Amino acid sequence: MSSSTVSVSVPTPTQQHPFQRKIDEIKPSKPDIDFLVMDYLISHGYPRTAAKFAKEAGVPTHLIEEESIEARVEIRHAIHKGDIDTAINQINDLDPQILDRNPALHFALLRLQLIELIRNCTSVPTSDITPAINFASSQLAPRAATNESFLKDLELTMTLLIFLPSNDLQPQLAELLKPELRQQVAAKVNEAILTSTGARGEARIYSLYRARQWSEIRAREAGKDLPASLPLGLEPSLVQANGHGEAGDVMVQ
Amino acid sequence: MFRRGSYAQVASGNAGSGQSNPVPARSGQFSHLANSGSFPLAMSSYSHSRHARSIDADGHHGSMSNSLSRSGPVPSYSSQMGHMGGYSSLQDAGAPAFFVPSYLRGSRHAEKLEEAHKARIAAYREQRSTHSSNAGSLSTSSSSVNLHKPGHSYRGLTHEIIERTPAFIEEPVAPWPTRWDEKDKFAQMEVEEDGRLAKFAGASKSGHDEAAAIRADFPMPRQCGIYYYEVTVVSKGKDGRIIGVGFSEAKVPLNRIPGWEPGSFAYHGDDGLSFTSTTSGKPFGPKFGTLDVIGCGINFRTNTAFFTKNGQYIGAPFENLKPNVQYYPSIGMKKPNEALRANFGQEPFAFDIDSIVQGEKATIQQEIALSKGQPREHGSTDETQFIQSLIGQYLAHDGYVETAKAFAEEAIEEAQALAADGQADVLYLQTEEDIDAINRQRIRAAILDGDIDKALKHTTAYYPSVLRDNENIYFKLRCRKFIEMIRLCSELNAQVLPHIIPTPPSKRSTASTLNNRNSTATDEYDFEMELDEQLGVHNGAPWGDDDDEDEDDLEAKQKKLQDSTTAMIEYGMELKQEFANDPRREVKRALEDTFALIAYENVRESSLAPLLETSGRVPVAEELNSAILVSLGKSSSAALERLVQQTEALVSELADDGGPGAFINVRKDLLQ
């Protein structure tokens, strides 16, 4: 990104950048934005919020009658908690084809389950690691045999057995224990379920957001006259639980 | 020199025949208009690059426009009227089709053009109905068709003025070619079939370098991303030699075949070579002749031009086209009876250009999908979290309080499930802005409830500077408070009055819930009361039981009314004192109006009753809300709205020069 091509004049509050005027001239339609929000709530799986939103924003209710939403929330919840067995059963209850058609996703779930097993059996120094090894050889090894990248993932996961418990894992291994991995897999499962019902896999707002990032980068590359920065005006909004102040109290009673 | 005698002459294609003027001068805009069946309404929307040229090439605007305007010869005038009439009836029947080439359907540019087209038809209809009484005058009809006022001598200049001030669209939208241009052709070229067919009508006499070329009415718009058109060789002529299909810049002379002159690019049928700027071509494709369909397109993203033959892609012989030059579809031929018919998108194409455009779209969308730029202004680097807070902020900002609450709860549940042993950070969505949102909602709710004091108190407490800096809003709030007091008095009055005459209990119960009655209800009520009176049903005896309570209640109410009235008058004096010397006219007016309310004993039946309506609270609330937002250094829109705005603006920036943005329609592709 070449910021040198950006116009020299720094926009001051009194002197507006011409591009800002172009932005202000665009009047997004409220229904469009409400739809975008509803789409996000449904596809991400916030059923209670979606119901309230339908009421408050007057969004057509047929949008919230998405069948899989409750199941998707439960499955996400199970994966986030590390209860992969339950999650797999629930996915199969919903549609056994989902995992059949997505071997990579199935493998990712099983590996997550293996990680949980390893985590459990290494948390106590004297405990038995055989359940983990058995699970790996019965469930993951057959799948890994046919796929190079599965095999690599399996090998990496198994090395956890050697190093755990440890506070000083190499980054590659530490990644495996982070909640983000569960979050990623849960998101992929969610997408797969949605796709299986013929819906869009991912909420539209993600594409919109990426298009926003992409177009700014490309416009700056092309030397378009843009302000030095284009803030969305979203302040840092993630306050940690222990430090939260009045705001949390007001909103979350 | 080119001088047009009459409209009819031009229309028949004879104007200037035999002239050696190398650049055919553009004749009147009218002739074009009258002949353009397909896209007449778009004409004035677009600054034609060739207007400048018409000044260069043609020194006779004065005389020409004379012939077109007031002092114009009668035959010319009447023939124009004939055409106008024909045109308008066509228009009403929906015949002059606005068409969208198949590969551009759903594109943002096509949407913009269609909007402009519709706006023009609407404006045209409106003007026509407005002016129908004197439809016989040239000035009316010409302006109603094309917003061209007659009597301007310099058309180039006139265009500038007129096109800068279109009433219905903000900026001109570049139309795509619709036909061959009657005024941008070699003299001996004839245009038929609504401008689709171009035919060489002259005798081949001059040197072997001479040929006849023609350009389309509009340049290929870069905003399309890809522009493509096809021509069918209808007849190659006897000893058919040299048919060129391609494009050229606006100033390229039309007495030579495209490709030979600088600024022109073409694929020639006699030898299958590709030419640009020179008479020596490069090996390119097969030869072509009668009944072959040749397609020519430009990809403005890559600045390359490509050709097709009979639905088959041949190749892209021209690269590095100038990004800031406008190219017109152009064809040229050399022998009598050679003819080419163009398809600018009115019909399906022989070549599957749609797939090419779809492929281009897919490429761009792929690029977008992979572009996971880091959210820079945010503590979190995670896209998921960023989006989550965007949504949360929108819900709070736009006042979906219940939804925001539910969202925070569900998001916390999610985060807690994810956090190992509940030890990790639980993420809240609340922000300082959310406190503001709630404060603002409280203030807004207070105003909407008519509780101005509460709103003033909260505003002063949370945003002390707002009322200081926005004296007019402060004044409006004070006035509103006065109005609310008058409202209260008038309500109490309405409750107290009926009790002067004893009423049946059913009515009385109504009276006690009078709080929000409007004047109509009161009227009805009074009327019924009178009726009851006449019927003698007001005898108090059967309902004597609750009379005592009512007496107390009534007394209390009368007391309250008295107090309220006193308070109201006091407040009014105060208000007057504070603002009486304010020099601003709107303040004086508002004061006068407000105080006039007191003059009425029953305000609700006065002409000033609308001032008392609760709906009057809304604008005050909105104004204060905006002022608070501004005082916080915030725009009045949520981050999510700005995301949409910025994306559209940026994409359109990337589309204007034919860049990758041309292949994205934010609303269609991303929002719906």
mmCIF file of C-alpha atoms in Angstrom, chain B residues 251-424:
data_model
loop_
_atom_site.group_PDB
_atom_site.id
_atom_site.type_symbol
_atom_site.label_atom_id
_atom_site.label_comp_id
_atom_site.label_asym_id
_atom_site.label_seq_id
_atom_site.Cartn_x
_atom_site.Cartn_y
_atom_site.Cartn_z
ATOM 1 C CA LYS B 251 -10.746 13.029 -33.077
ATOM 2 C CA VAL B 252 -9.543 10.394 -35.465
ATOM 3 C CA PRO B 253 -10.445 11.420 -39.040
ATOM 4 C CA LEU B 254 -13.137 9.306 -40.632
ATOM 5 C CA ASN B 255 -11.893 9.306 -44.188
ATOM 6 C CA ARG B 256 -9.599 6.383 -43.608
ATOM 7 C CA ILE B 257 -10.246 2.894 -42.429
ATOM 8 C CA PRO B 258 -9.904 2.424 -38.656
ATOM 9 C CA GLY B 259 -6.493 1.152 -37.720
ATOM 10 C CA TRP B 260 -4.534 3.246 -40.110
ATOM 11 C CA GLU B 261 -4.760 6.480 -38.224
ATOM 12 C CA PRO B 262 -3.156 7.119 -34.843
ATOM 13 C CA GLY B 263 -5.686 6.564 -32.090
ATOM 14 C CA SER B 264 -7.616 3.951 -34.027
ATOM 15 C CA PHE B 265 -7.530 0.196 -33.618
ATOM 16 C CA ALA B 266 -9.104 -2.395 -35.871
ATOM 17 C CA TYR B 267 -9.235 -5.927 -37.149
ATOM 18 C CA HIS B 268 -9.485 -6.039 -40.951
ATOM 19 C CA GLY B 269 -11.474 -8.585 -42.910
ATOM 20 C CA ASP B 270 -9.522 -8.617 -46.154
ATOM 21 C CA ASP B 271 -6.277 -9.818 -44.649
ATOM 22 C CA GLY B 272 -7.128 -10.797 -41.070
ATOM 23 C CA LEU B 273 -4.493 -8.411 -39.760
ATOM 24 C CA SER B 274 -4.776 -6.109 -36.779
ATOM 25 C CA PHE B 275 -3.926 -2.471 -37.286
ATOM 26 C CA THR B 276 -3.252 0.505 -35.147
ATOM 27 C CA SER B 277 -1.740 3.841 -36.138
ATOM 28 C CA THR B 278 -0.268 2.478 -39.325
ATOM 29 C CA THR B 279 -1.121 0.915 -42.656
ATOM 30 C CA SER B 280 1.048 -2.084 -41.989
ATOM 31 C CA GLY B 281 -0.846 -4.601 -39.939
ATOM 32 C CA LYS B 282 0.230 -7.455 -37.762
ATOM 33 C CA PRO B 283 -0.795 -11.060 -38.260
ATOM 34 C CA PHE B 284 -3.800 -11.637 -36.052
ATOM 35 C CA GLY B 285 -6.759 -13.774 -37.099
ATOM 36 C CA PRO B 286 -8.692 -15.246 -39.969
ATOM 37 C CA LYS B 287 -10.094 -13.123 -42.770
ATOM 38 C CA PHE B 288 -13.763 -12.343 -42.574
ATOM 39 C CA GLY B 289 -16.503 -11.555 -45.035
ATOM 40 C CA THR B 290 -20.220 -11.645 -45.689
ATOM 41 C CA LEU B 291 -22.363 -12.945 -42.820
ATOM 42 C CA ASP B 292 -19.470 -13.234 -40.426
ATOM 43 C CA VAL B 293 -20.081 -11.835 -36.953
ATOM 44 C CA ILE B 294 -17.133 -9.921 -35.584
ATOM 45 C CA GLY B 295 -16.987 -8.931 -31.932
ATOM 46 C CA CYS B 296 -14.805 -6.268 -30.432
ATOM 47 C CA GLY B 297 -14.320 -5.622 -26.749
ATOM 48 C CA ILE B 298 -12.158 -3.728 -24.326
ATOM 49 C CA ASN B 299 -11.274 -4.897 -20.875
ATOM 50 C CA PHE B 300 -10.707 -1.614 -19.069
ATOM 51 C CA ARG B 301 -9.266 -3.311 -16.036
ATOM 52 C CA THR B 302 -6.382 -4.687 -18.066
ATOM 53 C CA ASN B 303 -6.550 -2.042 -20.813
ATOM 54 C CA THR B 304 -6.534 -4.644 -23.533
ATOM 55 C CA ALA B 305 -8.777 -5.082 -26.538
ATOM 56 C CA PHE B 306 -9.939 -8.405 -27.898
ATOM 57 C CA PHE B 307 -11.835 -9.694 -30.921
ATOM 58 C CA THR B 308 -14.122 -12.600 -31.661
ATOM 59 C CA LYS B 309 -15.343 -14.142 -34.864
ATOM 60 C CA ASN B 310 -18.617 -16.039 -35.118
ATOM 61 C CA GLY B 311 -18.689 -16.647 -31.395
ATOM 62 C CA GLN B 312 -15.070 -17.755 -31.166
ATOM 63 C CA TYR B 313 -12.478 -15.838 -29.225
ATOM 64 C CA ILE B 314 -9.563 -14.890 -31.468
ATOM 65 C CA GLY B 315 -7.211 -12.957 -29.270
ATOM 66 C CA ALA B 316 -6.237 -9.639 -27.772
ATOM 67 C CA PRO B 317 -4.008 -7.835 -30.247
ATOM 68 C CA PHE B 318 -3.989 -4.477 -28.489
ATOM 69 C CA GLU B 319 -2.519 -3.898 -25.076
ATOM 70 C CA ASN B 320 -1.649 -0.885 -23.006
ATOM 71 C CA LEU B 321 -4.576 1.150 -24.196
ATOM 72 C CA LYS B 322 -4.503 4.611 -22.752
ATOM 73 C CA PRO B 323 -6.443 4.617 -19.493
ATOM 74 C CA ASN B 324 -7.640 8.200 -19.803
ATOM 75 C CA VAL B 325 -8.899 8.212 -23.383
ATOM 76 C CA GLN B 326 -12.399 7.495 -24.541
ATOM 77 C CA TYR B 327 -12.794 4.985 -27.305
ATOM 78 C CA TYR B 328 -15.775 4.827 -29.627
ATOM 79 C CA PRO B 329 -16.830 1.712 -31.470
ATOM 80 C CA SER B 330 -15.811 2.375 -35.033
ATOM 81 C CA ILE B 331 -16.012 0.594 -38.338
ATOM 82 C CA GLY B 332 -14.770 1.446 -41.788
ATOM 83 C CA MET B 333 -15.265 0.220 -45.336
ATOM 84 C CA LYS B 334 -14.148 1.081 -48.775
ATOM 85 C CA LYS B 335 -16.451 -0.125 -51.517
ATOM 86 C CA PRO B 336 -19.992 0.794 -52.491
ATOM 87 C CA ASN B 337 -22.698 -1.373 -50.980
ATOM 88 C CA GLU B 338 -20.535 -2.657 -48.219
ATOM 89 C CA ALA B 339 -22.674 -2.735 -45.090
ATOM 90 C CA LEU B 340 -22.281 -3.721 -41.477
ATOM 91 C CA ARG B 341 -24.981 -4.153 -38.867
ATOM 92 C CA ALA B 342 -24.082 -3.506 -35.270
ATOM 93 C CA ASN B 343 -25.333 -5.140 -32.135
ATOM 94 C CA PHE B 344 -24.602 -2.894 -29.188
ATOM 95 C CA GLY B 345 -26.408 -5.252 -26.876
ATOM 96 C CA GLN B 346 -29.931 -4.887 -28.196
ATOM 97 C CA GLU B 347 -29.811 -8.552 -29.146
ATOM 98 C CA PRO B 348 -28.062 -11.607 -27.762
ATOM 99 C CA PHE B 349 -24.432 -11.805 -28.769
ATOM 100 C CA ALA B 350 -22.897 -14.548 -30.843
ATOM 101 C CA PHE B 351 -19.977 -14.754 -28.483
ATOM 102 C CA ASP B 352 -20.534 -15.767 -24.873
ATOM 103 C CA ILE B 353 -19.307 -12.491 -23.463
ATOM 104 C CA ASP B 354 -21.420 -13.024 -20.356
ATOM 105 C CA SER B 355 -19.126 -15.812 -19.216
ATOM 106 C CA ILE B 356 -16.082 -13.635 -19.709
ATOM 107 C CA VAL B 357 -17.606 -10.953 -17.501
ATOM 108 C CA GLN B 358 -18.722 -13.526 -14.945
ATOM 109 C CA GLY B 359 -15.217 -14.922 -14.893
ATOM 110 C CA GLU B 360 -13.858 -11.456 -14.329
ATOM 111 C CA LYS B 361 -16.325 -10.950 -11.484
ATOM 112 C CA ALA B 362 -15.329 -14.238 -9.934
ATOM 113 C CA THR B 363 -11.668 -13.265 -10.111
ATOM 114 C CA ILE B 364 -12.368 -10.026 -8.279
ATOM 115 C CA GLN B 365 -14.519 -11.710 -5.674
ATOM 116 C CA GLN B 366 -11.830 -14.259 -5.096
ATOM 117 C CA GLU B 367 -9.403 -11.427 -4.588
ATOM 118 C CA ILE B 368 -11.774 -9.838 -2.097
ATOM 119 C CA ALA B 369 -12.325 -13.077 -0.209
ATOM 120 C CA LEU B 370 -8.602 -13.397 0.296
ATOM 121 C CA SER B 371 -8.189 -9.835 1.385
ATOM 122 C CA LYS B 372 -8.317 -10.022 5.108
ATOM 123 C CA GLY B 373 -6.917 -6.669 5.930
ATOM 124 C CA GLN B 374 -6.356 -6.087 9.598
ATOM 125 C CA PRO B 375 -8.871 -3.913 11.359
ATOM 126 C CA ARG B 376 -6.510 -1.178 12.353
ATOM 127 C CA GLU B 377 -8.592 1.024 14.562
ATOM 128 C CA HIS B 378 -9.571 -1.741 16.860
ATOM 129 C CA GLY B 379 -8.004 -3.441 19.814
ATOM 130 C CA SER B 380 -8.772 -6.814 18.367
ATOM 131 C CA THR B 381 -7.119 -8.145 15.279
ATOM 132 C CA ASP B 382 -9.701 -10.815 14.843
ATOM 133 C CA GLU B 383 -12.201 -10.411 12.052
ATOM 134 C CA THR B 384 -14.892 -12.333 13.914
ATOM 135 C CA GLN B 385 -14.614 -10.126 16.966
ATOM 136 C CA PHE B 386 -14.493 -7.011 14.893
ATOM 137 C CA ILE B 387 -17.693 -7.901 13.086
ATOM 138 C CA GLN B 388 -19.295 -8.809 16.366
ATOM 139 C CA SER B 389 -18.579 -5.403 17.791
ATOM 140 C CA LEU B 390 -19.774 -3.735 14.590
ATOM 141 C CA ILE B 391 -23.111 -5.443 15.046
ATOM 142 C CA GLY B 392 -23.221 -4.675 18.750
ATOM 143 C CA GLN B 393 -22.462 -1.034 18.153
ATOM 144 C CA TYR B 394 -25.126 -0.781 15.469
ATOM 145 C CA LEU B 395 -27.783 -2.273 17.727
ATOM 146 C CA ALA B 396 -26.930 0.110 20.543
ATOM 147 C CA HIS B 397 -26.471 3.111 18.307
ATOM 148 C CA ASP B 398 -29.742 2.726 16.512
ATOM 149 C CA GLY B 399 -31.665 2.188 19.666
ATOM 150 C CA TYR B 400 -32.469 -1.513 19.501
ATOM 151 C CA VAL B 401 -32.015 -1.688 23.230
ATOM 152 C CA GLU B 402 -33.638 -5.070 23.823
ATOM 153 C CA THR B 403 -31.822 -6.604 20.901
ATOM 154 C CA ALA B 404 -28.535 -5.149 22.058
ATOM 155 C CA LYS B 405 -29.098 -6.648 25.461
ATOM 156 C CA ALA B 406 -29.905 -10.085 24.075
ATOM 157 C CA PHE B 407 -26.910 -9.854 21.784
ATOM 158 C CA ALA B 408 -24.570 -9.047 24.630
ATOM 159 C CA GLU B 409 -25.943 -11.980 26.619
ATOM 160 C CA GLU B 410 -25.598 -14.470 23.805
ATOM 161 C CA ALA B 411 -22.151 -13.230 22.899
ATOM 162 C CA ILE B 412 -21.069 -13.604 26.503
ATOM 163 C CA GLU B 413 -22.459 -17.119 26.657
ATOM 164 C CA GLU B 414 -20.480 -17.902 23.559
ATOM 165 C CA ALA B 415 -17.306 -16.429 24.947
ATOM 166 C CA GLN B 416 -17.735 -18.233 28.239
ATOM 167 C CA ALA B 417 -18.202 -21.589 26.583
ATOM 168 C CA LEU B 418 -15.055 -20.994 24.626
ATOM 169 C CA ALA B 419 -12.991 -19.798 27.527
ATOM 170 C CA ALA B 420 -11.313 -22.758 29.131
ATOM 171 C CA ASP B 421 -12.667 -23.260 32.668
ATOM 172 C CA GLY B 422 -14.354 -19.853 32.483
ATOM 173 C CA GLN B 423 -11.037 -18.390 33.468
ATOM 174 C CA ALA B 424 -10.226 -16.578 30.301
#
